Short mmCIF file of C-alpha atoms and ligand atoms in Angstrom, two decimals:
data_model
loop_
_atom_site.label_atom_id
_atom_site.label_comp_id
_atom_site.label_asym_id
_atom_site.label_seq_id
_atom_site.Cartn_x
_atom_site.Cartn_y
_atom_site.Cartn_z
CA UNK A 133 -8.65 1.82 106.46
CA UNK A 134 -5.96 -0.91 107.08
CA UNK A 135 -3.92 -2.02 109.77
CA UNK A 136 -0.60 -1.79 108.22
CA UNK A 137 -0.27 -0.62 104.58
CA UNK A 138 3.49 -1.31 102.66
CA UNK A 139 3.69 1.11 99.45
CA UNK A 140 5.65 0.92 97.08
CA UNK A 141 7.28 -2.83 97.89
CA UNK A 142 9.47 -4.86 94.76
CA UNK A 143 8.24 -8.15 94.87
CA UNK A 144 10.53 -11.94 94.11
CA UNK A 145 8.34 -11.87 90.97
CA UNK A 146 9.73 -8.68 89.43
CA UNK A 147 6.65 -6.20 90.19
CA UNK A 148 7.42 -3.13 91.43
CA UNK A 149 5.51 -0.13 93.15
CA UNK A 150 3.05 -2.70 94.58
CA UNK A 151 0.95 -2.06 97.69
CA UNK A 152 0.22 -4.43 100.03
CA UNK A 153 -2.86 -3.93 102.59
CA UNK A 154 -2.98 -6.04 105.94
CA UNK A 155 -6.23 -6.13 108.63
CA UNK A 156 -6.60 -8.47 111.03
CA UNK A 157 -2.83 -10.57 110.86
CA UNK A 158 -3.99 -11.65 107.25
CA UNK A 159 -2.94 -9.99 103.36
CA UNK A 160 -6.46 -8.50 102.21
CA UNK A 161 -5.24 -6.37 99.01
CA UNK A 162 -2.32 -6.61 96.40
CA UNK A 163 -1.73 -3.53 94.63
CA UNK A 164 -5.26 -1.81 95.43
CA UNK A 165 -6.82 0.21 92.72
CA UNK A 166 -7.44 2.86 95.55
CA UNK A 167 -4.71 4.33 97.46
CA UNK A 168 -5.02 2.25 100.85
CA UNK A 169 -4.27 4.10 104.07
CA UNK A 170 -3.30 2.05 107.46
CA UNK A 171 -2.81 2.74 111.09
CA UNK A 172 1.12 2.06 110.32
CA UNK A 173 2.48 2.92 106.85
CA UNK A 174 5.70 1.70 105.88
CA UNK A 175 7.52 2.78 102.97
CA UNK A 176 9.08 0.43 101.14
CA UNK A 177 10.20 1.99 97.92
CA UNK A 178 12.79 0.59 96.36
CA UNK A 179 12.88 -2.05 98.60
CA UNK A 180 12.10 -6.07 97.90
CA UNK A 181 9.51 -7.11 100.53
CA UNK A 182 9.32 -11.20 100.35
CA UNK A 183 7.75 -13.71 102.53
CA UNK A 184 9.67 -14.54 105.46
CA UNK A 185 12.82 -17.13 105.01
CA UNK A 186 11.73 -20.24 106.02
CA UNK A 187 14.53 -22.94 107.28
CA UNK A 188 13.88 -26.79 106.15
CA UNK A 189 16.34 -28.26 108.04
CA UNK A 190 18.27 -27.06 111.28
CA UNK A 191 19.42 -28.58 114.25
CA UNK A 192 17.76 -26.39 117.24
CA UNK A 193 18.48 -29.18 120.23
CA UNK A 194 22.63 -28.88 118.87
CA UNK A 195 22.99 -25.15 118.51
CA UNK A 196 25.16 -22.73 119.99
CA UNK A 197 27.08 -25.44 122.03
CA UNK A 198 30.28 -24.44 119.77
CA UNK A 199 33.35 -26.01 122.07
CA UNK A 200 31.47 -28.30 124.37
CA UNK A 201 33.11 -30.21 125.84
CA UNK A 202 35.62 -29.48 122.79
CA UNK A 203 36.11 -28.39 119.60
CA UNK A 204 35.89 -30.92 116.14
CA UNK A 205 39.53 -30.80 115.18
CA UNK A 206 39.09 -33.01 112.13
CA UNK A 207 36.02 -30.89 110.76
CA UNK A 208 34.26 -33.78 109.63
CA UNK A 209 30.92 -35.51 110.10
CA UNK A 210 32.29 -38.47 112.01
CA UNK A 211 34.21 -36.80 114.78
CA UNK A 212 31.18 -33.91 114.68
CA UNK A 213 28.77 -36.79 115.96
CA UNK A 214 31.55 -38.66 117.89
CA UNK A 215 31.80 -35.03 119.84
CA UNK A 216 27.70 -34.22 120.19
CA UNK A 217 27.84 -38.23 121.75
CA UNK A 218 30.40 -36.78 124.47
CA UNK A 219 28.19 -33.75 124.99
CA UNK A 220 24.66 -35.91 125.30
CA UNK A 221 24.88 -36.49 128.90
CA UNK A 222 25.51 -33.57 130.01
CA UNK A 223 22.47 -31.89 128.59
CA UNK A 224 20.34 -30.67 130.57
CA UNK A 225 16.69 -29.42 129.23
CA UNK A 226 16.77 -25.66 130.84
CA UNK A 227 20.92 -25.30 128.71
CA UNK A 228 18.85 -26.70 125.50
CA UNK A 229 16.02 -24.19 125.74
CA UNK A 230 18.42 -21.32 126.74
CA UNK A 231 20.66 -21.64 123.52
CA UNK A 232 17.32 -22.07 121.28
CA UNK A 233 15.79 -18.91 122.49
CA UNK A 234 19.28 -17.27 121.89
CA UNK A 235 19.39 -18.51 118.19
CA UNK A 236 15.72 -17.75 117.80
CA UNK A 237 16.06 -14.10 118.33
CA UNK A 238 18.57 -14.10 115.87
CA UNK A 239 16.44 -16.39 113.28
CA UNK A 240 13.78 -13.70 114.05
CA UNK A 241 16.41 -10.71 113.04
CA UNK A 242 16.83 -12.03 110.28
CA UNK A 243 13.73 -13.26 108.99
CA UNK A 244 13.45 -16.67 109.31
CA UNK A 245 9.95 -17.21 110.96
CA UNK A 246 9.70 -20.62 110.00
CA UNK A 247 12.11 -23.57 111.01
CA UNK A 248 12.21 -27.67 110.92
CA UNK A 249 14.77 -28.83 113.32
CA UNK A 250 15.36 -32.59 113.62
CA UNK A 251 16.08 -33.84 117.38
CA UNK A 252 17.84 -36.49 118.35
CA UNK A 253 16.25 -38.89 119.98
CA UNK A 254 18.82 -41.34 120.37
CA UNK A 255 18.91 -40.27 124.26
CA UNK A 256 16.66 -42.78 126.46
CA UNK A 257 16.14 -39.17 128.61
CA UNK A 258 14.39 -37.43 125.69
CA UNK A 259 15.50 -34.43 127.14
CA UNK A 260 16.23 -32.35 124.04
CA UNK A 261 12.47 -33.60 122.57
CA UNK A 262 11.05 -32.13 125.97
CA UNK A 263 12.81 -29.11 125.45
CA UNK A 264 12.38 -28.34 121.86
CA UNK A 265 8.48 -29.39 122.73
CA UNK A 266 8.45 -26.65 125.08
CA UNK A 267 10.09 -24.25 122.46
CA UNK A 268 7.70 -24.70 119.64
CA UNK A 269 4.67 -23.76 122.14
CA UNK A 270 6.97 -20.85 123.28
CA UNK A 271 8.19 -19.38 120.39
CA UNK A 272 4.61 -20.23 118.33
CA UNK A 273 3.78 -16.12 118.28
CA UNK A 274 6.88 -15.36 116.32
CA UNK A 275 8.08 -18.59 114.33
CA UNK A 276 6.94 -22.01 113.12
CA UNK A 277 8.74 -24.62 114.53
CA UNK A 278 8.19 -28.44 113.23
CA UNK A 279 9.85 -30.86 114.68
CA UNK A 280 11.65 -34.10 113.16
CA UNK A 281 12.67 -37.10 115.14
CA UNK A 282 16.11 -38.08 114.10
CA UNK A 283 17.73 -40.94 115.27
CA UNK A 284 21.18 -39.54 115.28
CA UNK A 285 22.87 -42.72 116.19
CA UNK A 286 20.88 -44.83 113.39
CA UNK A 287 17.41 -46.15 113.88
CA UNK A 288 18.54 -49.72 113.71
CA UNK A 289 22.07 -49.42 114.75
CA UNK A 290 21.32 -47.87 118.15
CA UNK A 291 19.46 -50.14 120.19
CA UNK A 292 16.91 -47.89 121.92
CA UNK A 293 16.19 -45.98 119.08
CA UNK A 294 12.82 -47.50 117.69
CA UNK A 295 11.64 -47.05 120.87
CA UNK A 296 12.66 -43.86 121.54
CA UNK A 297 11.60 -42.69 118.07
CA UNK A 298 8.10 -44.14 118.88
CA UNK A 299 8.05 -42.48 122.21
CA UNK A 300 8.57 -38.81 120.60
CA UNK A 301 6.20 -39.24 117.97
CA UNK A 302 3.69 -39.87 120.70
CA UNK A 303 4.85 -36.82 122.89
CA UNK A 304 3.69 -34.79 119.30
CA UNK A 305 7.46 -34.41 117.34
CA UNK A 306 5.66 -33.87 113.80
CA UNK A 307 7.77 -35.53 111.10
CA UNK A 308 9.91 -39.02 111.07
CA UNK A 309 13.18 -38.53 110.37
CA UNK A 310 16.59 -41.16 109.57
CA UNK A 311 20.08 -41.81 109.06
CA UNK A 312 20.51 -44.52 106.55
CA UNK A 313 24.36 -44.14 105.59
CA UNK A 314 24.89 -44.68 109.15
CA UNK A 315 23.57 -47.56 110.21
CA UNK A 316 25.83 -51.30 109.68
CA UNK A 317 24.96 -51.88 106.31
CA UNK A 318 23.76 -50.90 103.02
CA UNK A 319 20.99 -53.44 103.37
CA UNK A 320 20.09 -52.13 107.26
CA UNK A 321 20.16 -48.68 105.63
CA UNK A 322 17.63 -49.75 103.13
CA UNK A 323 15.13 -51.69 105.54
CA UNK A 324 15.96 -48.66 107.97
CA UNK A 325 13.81 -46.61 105.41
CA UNK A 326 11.41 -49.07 104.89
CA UNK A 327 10.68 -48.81 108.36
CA UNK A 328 10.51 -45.28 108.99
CA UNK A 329 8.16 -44.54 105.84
CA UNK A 330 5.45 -47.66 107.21
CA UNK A 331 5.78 -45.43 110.57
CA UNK A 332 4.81 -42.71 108.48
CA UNK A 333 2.49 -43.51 106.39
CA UNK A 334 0.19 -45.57 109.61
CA UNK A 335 0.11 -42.35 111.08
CA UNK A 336 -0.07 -39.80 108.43
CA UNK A 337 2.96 -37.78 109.19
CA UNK A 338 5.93 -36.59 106.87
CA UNK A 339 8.84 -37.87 106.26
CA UNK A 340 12.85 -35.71 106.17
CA UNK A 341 15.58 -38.77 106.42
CA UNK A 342 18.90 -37.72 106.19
CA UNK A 343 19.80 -39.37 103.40
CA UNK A 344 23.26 -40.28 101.38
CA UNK A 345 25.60 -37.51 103.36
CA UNK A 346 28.66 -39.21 102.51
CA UNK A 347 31.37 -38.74 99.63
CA UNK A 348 30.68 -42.69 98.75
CA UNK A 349 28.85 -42.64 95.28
CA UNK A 350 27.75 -45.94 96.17
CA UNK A 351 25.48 -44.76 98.79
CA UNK A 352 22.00 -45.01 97.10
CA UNK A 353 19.45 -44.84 100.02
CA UNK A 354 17.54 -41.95 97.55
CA UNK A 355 16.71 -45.15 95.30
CA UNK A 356 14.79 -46.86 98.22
CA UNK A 357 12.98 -43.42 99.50
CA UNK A 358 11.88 -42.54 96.43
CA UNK A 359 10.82 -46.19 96.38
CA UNK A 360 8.75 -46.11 99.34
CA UNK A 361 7.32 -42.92 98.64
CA UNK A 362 5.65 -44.66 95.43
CA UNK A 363 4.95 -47.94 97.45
CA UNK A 364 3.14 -46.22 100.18
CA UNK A 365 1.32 -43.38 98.65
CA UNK A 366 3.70 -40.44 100.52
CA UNK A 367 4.18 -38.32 97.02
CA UNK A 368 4.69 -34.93 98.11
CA UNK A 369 5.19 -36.06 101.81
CA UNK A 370 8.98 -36.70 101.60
CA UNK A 371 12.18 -34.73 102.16
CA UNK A 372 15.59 -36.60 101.49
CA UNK A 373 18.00 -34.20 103.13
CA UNK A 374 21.69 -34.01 101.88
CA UNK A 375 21.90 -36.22 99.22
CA UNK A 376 25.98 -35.15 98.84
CA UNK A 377 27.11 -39.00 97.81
CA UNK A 378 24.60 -37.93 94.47
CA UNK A 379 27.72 -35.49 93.73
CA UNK A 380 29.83 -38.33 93.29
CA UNK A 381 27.02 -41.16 91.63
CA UNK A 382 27.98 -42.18 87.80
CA UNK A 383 26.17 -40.00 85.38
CA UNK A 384 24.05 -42.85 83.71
CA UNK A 385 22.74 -43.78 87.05
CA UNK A 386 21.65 -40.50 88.30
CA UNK A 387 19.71 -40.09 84.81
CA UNK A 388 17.87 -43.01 85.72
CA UNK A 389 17.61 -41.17 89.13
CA UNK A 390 16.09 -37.97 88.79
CA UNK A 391 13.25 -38.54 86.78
CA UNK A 392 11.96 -40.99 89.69
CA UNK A 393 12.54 -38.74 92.30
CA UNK A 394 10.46 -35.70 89.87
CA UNK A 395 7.41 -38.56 89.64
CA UNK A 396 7.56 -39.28 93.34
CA UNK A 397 7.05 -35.93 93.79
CA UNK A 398 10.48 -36.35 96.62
CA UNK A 399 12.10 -32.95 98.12
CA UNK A 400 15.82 -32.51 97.87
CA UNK A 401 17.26 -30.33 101.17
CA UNK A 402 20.67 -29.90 100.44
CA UNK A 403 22.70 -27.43 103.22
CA UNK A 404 25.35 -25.92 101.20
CA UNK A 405 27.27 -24.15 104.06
CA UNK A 406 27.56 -27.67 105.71
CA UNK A 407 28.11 -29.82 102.77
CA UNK A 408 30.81 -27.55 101.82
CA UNK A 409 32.87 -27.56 104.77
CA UNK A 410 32.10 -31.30 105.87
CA UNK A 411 32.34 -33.14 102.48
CA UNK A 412 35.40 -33.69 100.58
CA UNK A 413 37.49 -34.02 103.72
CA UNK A 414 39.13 -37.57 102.27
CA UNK A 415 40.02 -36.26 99.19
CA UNK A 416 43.50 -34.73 98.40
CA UNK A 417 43.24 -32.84 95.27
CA UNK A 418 41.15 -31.96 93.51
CA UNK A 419 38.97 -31.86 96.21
CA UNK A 420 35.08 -32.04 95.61
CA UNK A 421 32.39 -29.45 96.55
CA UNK A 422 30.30 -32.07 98.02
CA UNK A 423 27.07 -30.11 97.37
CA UNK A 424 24.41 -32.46 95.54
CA UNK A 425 23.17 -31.80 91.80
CA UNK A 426 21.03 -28.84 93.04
CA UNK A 427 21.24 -27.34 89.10
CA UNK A 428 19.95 -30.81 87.45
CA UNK A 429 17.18 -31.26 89.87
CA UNK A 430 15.96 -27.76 89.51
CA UNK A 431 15.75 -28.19 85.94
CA UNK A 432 14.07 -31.21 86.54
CA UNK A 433 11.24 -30.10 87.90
CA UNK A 434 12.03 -31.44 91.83
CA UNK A 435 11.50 -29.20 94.38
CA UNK A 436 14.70 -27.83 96.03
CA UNK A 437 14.82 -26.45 99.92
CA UNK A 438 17.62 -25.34 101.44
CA UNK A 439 18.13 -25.92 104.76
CA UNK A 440 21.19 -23.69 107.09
CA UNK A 441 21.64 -27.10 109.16
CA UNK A 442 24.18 -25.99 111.97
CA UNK A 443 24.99 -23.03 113.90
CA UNK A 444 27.73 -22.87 116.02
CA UNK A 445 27.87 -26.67 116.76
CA UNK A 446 29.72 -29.77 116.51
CA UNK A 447 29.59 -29.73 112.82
CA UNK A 448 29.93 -25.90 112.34
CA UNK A 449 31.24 -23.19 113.90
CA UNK A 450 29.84 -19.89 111.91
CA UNK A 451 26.40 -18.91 111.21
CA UNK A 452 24.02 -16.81 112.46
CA UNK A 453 21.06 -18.02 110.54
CA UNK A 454 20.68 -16.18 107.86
CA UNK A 455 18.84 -17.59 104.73
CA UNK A 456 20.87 -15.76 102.23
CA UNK A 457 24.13 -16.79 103.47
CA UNK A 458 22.60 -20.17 102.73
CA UNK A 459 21.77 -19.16 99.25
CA UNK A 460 25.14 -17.73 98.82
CA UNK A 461 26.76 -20.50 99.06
CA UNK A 462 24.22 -22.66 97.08
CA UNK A 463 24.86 -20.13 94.20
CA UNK A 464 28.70 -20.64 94.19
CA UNK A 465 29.20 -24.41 95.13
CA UNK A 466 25.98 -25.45 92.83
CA UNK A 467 27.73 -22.99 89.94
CA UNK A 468 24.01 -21.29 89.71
CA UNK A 469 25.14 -17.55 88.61
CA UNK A 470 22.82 -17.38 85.71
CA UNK A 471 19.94 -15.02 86.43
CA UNK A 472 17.22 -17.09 86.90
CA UNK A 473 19.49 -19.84 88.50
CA UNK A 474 20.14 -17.00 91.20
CA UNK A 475 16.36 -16.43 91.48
CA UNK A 476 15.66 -19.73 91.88
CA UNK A 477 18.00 -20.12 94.90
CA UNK A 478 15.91 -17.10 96.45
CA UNK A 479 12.87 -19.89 95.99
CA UNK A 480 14.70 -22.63 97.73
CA UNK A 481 14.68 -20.10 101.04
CA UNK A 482 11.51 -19.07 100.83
CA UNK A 483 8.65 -20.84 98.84
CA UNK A 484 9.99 -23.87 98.12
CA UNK A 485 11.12 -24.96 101.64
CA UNK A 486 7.89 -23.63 102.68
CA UNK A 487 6.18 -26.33 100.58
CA UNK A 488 8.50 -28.84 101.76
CA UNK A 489 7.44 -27.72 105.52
CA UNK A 490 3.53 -27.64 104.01
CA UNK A 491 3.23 -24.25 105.68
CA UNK A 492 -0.85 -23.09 105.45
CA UNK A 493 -1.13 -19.49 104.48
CA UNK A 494 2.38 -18.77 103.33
CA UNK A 495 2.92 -15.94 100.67
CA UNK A 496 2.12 -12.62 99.33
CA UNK A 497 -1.01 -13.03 97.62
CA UNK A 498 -4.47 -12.02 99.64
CA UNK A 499 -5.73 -14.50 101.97
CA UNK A 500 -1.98 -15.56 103.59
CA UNK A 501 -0.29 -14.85 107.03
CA UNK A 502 0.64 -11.49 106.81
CA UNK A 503 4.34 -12.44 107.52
CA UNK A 504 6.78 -10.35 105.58
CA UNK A 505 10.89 -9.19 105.79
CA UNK A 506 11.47 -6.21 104.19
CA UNK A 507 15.18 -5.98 102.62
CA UNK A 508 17.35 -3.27 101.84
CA UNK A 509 17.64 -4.48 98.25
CA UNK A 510 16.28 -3.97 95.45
CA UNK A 511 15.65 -7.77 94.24
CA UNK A 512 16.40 -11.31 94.87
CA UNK A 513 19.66 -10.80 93.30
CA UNK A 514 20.87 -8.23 95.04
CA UNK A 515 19.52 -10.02 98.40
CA UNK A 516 22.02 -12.60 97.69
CA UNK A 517 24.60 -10.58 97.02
CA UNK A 518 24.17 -8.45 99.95
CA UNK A 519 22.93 -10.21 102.22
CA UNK A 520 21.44 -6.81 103.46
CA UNK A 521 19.67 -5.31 106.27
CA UNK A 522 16.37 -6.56 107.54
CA UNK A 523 14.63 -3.59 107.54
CA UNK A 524 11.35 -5.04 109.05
CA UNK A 525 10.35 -8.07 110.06
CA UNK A 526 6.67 -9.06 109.84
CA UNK A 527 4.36 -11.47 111.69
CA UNK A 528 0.48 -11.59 111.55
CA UNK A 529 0.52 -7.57 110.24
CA UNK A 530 2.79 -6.44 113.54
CA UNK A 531 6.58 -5.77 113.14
CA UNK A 532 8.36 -7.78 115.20
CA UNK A 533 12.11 -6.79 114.42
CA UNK A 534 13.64 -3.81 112.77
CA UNK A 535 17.21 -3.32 111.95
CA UNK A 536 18.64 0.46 110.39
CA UNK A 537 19.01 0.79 106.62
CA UNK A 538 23.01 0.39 106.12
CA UNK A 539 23.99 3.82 104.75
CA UNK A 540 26.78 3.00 102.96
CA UNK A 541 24.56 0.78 100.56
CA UNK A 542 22.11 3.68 100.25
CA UNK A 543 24.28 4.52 97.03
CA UNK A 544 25.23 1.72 96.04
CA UNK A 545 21.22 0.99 95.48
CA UNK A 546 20.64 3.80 93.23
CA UNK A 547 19.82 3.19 90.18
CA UNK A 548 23.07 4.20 88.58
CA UNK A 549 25.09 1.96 90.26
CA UNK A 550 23.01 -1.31 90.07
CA UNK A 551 22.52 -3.43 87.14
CA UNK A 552 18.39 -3.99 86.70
CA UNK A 553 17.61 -7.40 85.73
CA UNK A 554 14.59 -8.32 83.66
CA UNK A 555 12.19 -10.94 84.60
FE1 FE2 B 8 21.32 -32.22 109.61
#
């Protein structure tokens, strides 16, 4: 006898008709010989049960303040931090936790039960890394929150900002974060990283630098990051997030590129809803996607998160933090329709930006969190291309969130109607 029992799930893998058996908040059995019985039985049949979405990079301290004190007319990156510098001092930490529990609930509904959010800490107050503090003790039953400190207004360009970004780490933020393309120079961007990795690696914590969001192909800050990663041991330990100028790097150069970044073992988090929209905006036509080479480094070998980035923000006013919305876009703007391009976009929601986040227990085998979303659809595929109901929503063996089976897709998920891929 189990606590909870799903029969019958579809797995990311391709196997079908699988039972999962949960006791005690952990996985015990996969696909049990015997017929398991629980206290709760769900049905899943025909369904694709995954581990939860997990978000690499989001922006909780920024969220939800869509139109304060105004709205970013030119839609790019600039004015979108020009506008969350007017909004700064008028934060207040009680407004930032009250929008973060708003978006979590919705993060929850969806299925994201893990999330890294950067916070600025370009603020001598701090206020948003008291707050988001707060949130990650608050919210700890239902999602995992880490924490980067982001010096939004560049670490050397701001002059309080080594200070500040000292002062967070010691409050308990988890991960050191950076802004390269904006500080003065190319050369302050460079020692910028230098400095943030040595912070790193003296006290053992990760590393997630914005890195390179810019159009300018000349913007190489990846070279120095994967650098430092080698220099100082952090292989495996280091996120560069964005990467868009790599869109728009000479081809020789970013063969010379890649490979370094596979051996350093460096994560690419590129946030294809916001590179989309925010890149680009200096070009006439053609106009370019702005997302980085998401297809080459997959086939490289480097591991590939997604992050969602913004919701309803300074930098972006739609969302509602869903995973798959992410991957949607990843999948058009990255060109990644072939089938196990698609599949591999379902990774960079779930497994792979878990690794990035170095999440303990995460999966479906026996021995992880038993933290689950179960989808109305039949397969990664059809995830993405529904972006469907979450049916249930998992955490430590007790649904948290449930959401009605859409019954107009009932027949549209029968088998005549859907096209079965093979894995
Ligand atoms: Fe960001």
């Amino acid at each position: 006898m189990f606590d909870l029992v799903i029969k019958n799930a579809n797995l990311p893998d391709g196997r079908h008709g699988i039972d999962i058996a949960v006791n005690d908040g952990r996985i015990v059995e996969v696909d049990p010989t015997s017929p398991p019985f629980g206290d709760e039985t769900i049905d899943a049949t025909g369904c694709l049960v995954s581990p939860p979405f997990v978000d690499p990079h989001f922006h909780m301290d920024a969220t939800l303040s869509l139109g304060l004190p105004r709205l970013n007319e030119s839609g790019t990156l600039l004015e979108g931090i020009a506008l969350w510098g007017e909004l700064k001092p008028h934060l207040t930490v009680e407004a930032i936790k009250q929008r973060a529990h708003a978006l979590t609930k919705w993060s929850i509904a969806k299925g994201v039960l893990a999330i890294r959010s950067h916070v600025d800490v370009c603020d001598d107050r701090l206020l948003a890394v008291e707050a988001l503090l707060e949130i990650r003790q608050e919210i700890a039953p239902w999602i995992d929150l880490q924490l980067v400190a982001f010096p939004q207004d560049g670490y050397l360009r701001s002059p309080t900002a080594a200070a500040n970004l000292k002062r967070a780490l010691d409050m308990g933020v988890d991960v050191v974060g950076g802004i390269p393309h904006f500080e003065r120079t190319m050369a302050d961007g460079a020692a910028s990283v230098t400095a943030l990795c040595e912070i790193a690696a003296r006290r053992g914590l990760l590393v997630d630098m914005h890195c390179d969001e810019t159009d300018d192909s000349m913007s190489r800050h990846i070279e120095t990051l994967i650098y430092e990663t080698q220099r100082l041991g952090l292989q495996g330990r280091v996120a560069g997030s964005h990467l868009t100028s790599m869109h728009s790097m000479d081809n020789y150069y970013v063969s010379k590129l890649l490979p370094l970044m596979a051996e350093a073992d460096v994560t690419a988090i590129p946030n294809p809803l916001i590179n989309a929209t925010i890149q680009g905006r200096h070009d006439t036509y053609p106009k370019r996607r702005g997302l980085t080479r998401v297809k080459e480094m997959t086939e490289q070998g480097i591991n590939v998160a997604l992050g969602h980035d913004c919701v309803m923000d300074p930098w972006y006013s739609l969302g509602s933090h869903d995973m798959l919305e992410v991957a949607h876009m990843a999948v058009h703007t990255g060109h990644m329709t072939g089938v196990g391009q698609m599949q591999a976009m379902f990774k960079a929601v779930t497994e792979n930006s878990a690794k990035v986040m170095h999440l303990d227990g995460y999966g479906l085998e026996p021995g992880c969190n038993a933290d689950m979303v179960i989808l109305q659809a039949r397969d990664p595929i059809d995830a993405i291309r529904l972006k469907p109901a979450r049916l249930f929503v998992i955490r430590r063996g007790k649904v948290i969130s449930r959401t009605a089976p859409v019954a107009a897709l009932l027949d549209l998920n029968d088998e005549h109607h859907t096209v079965t891929f093979q894995n």
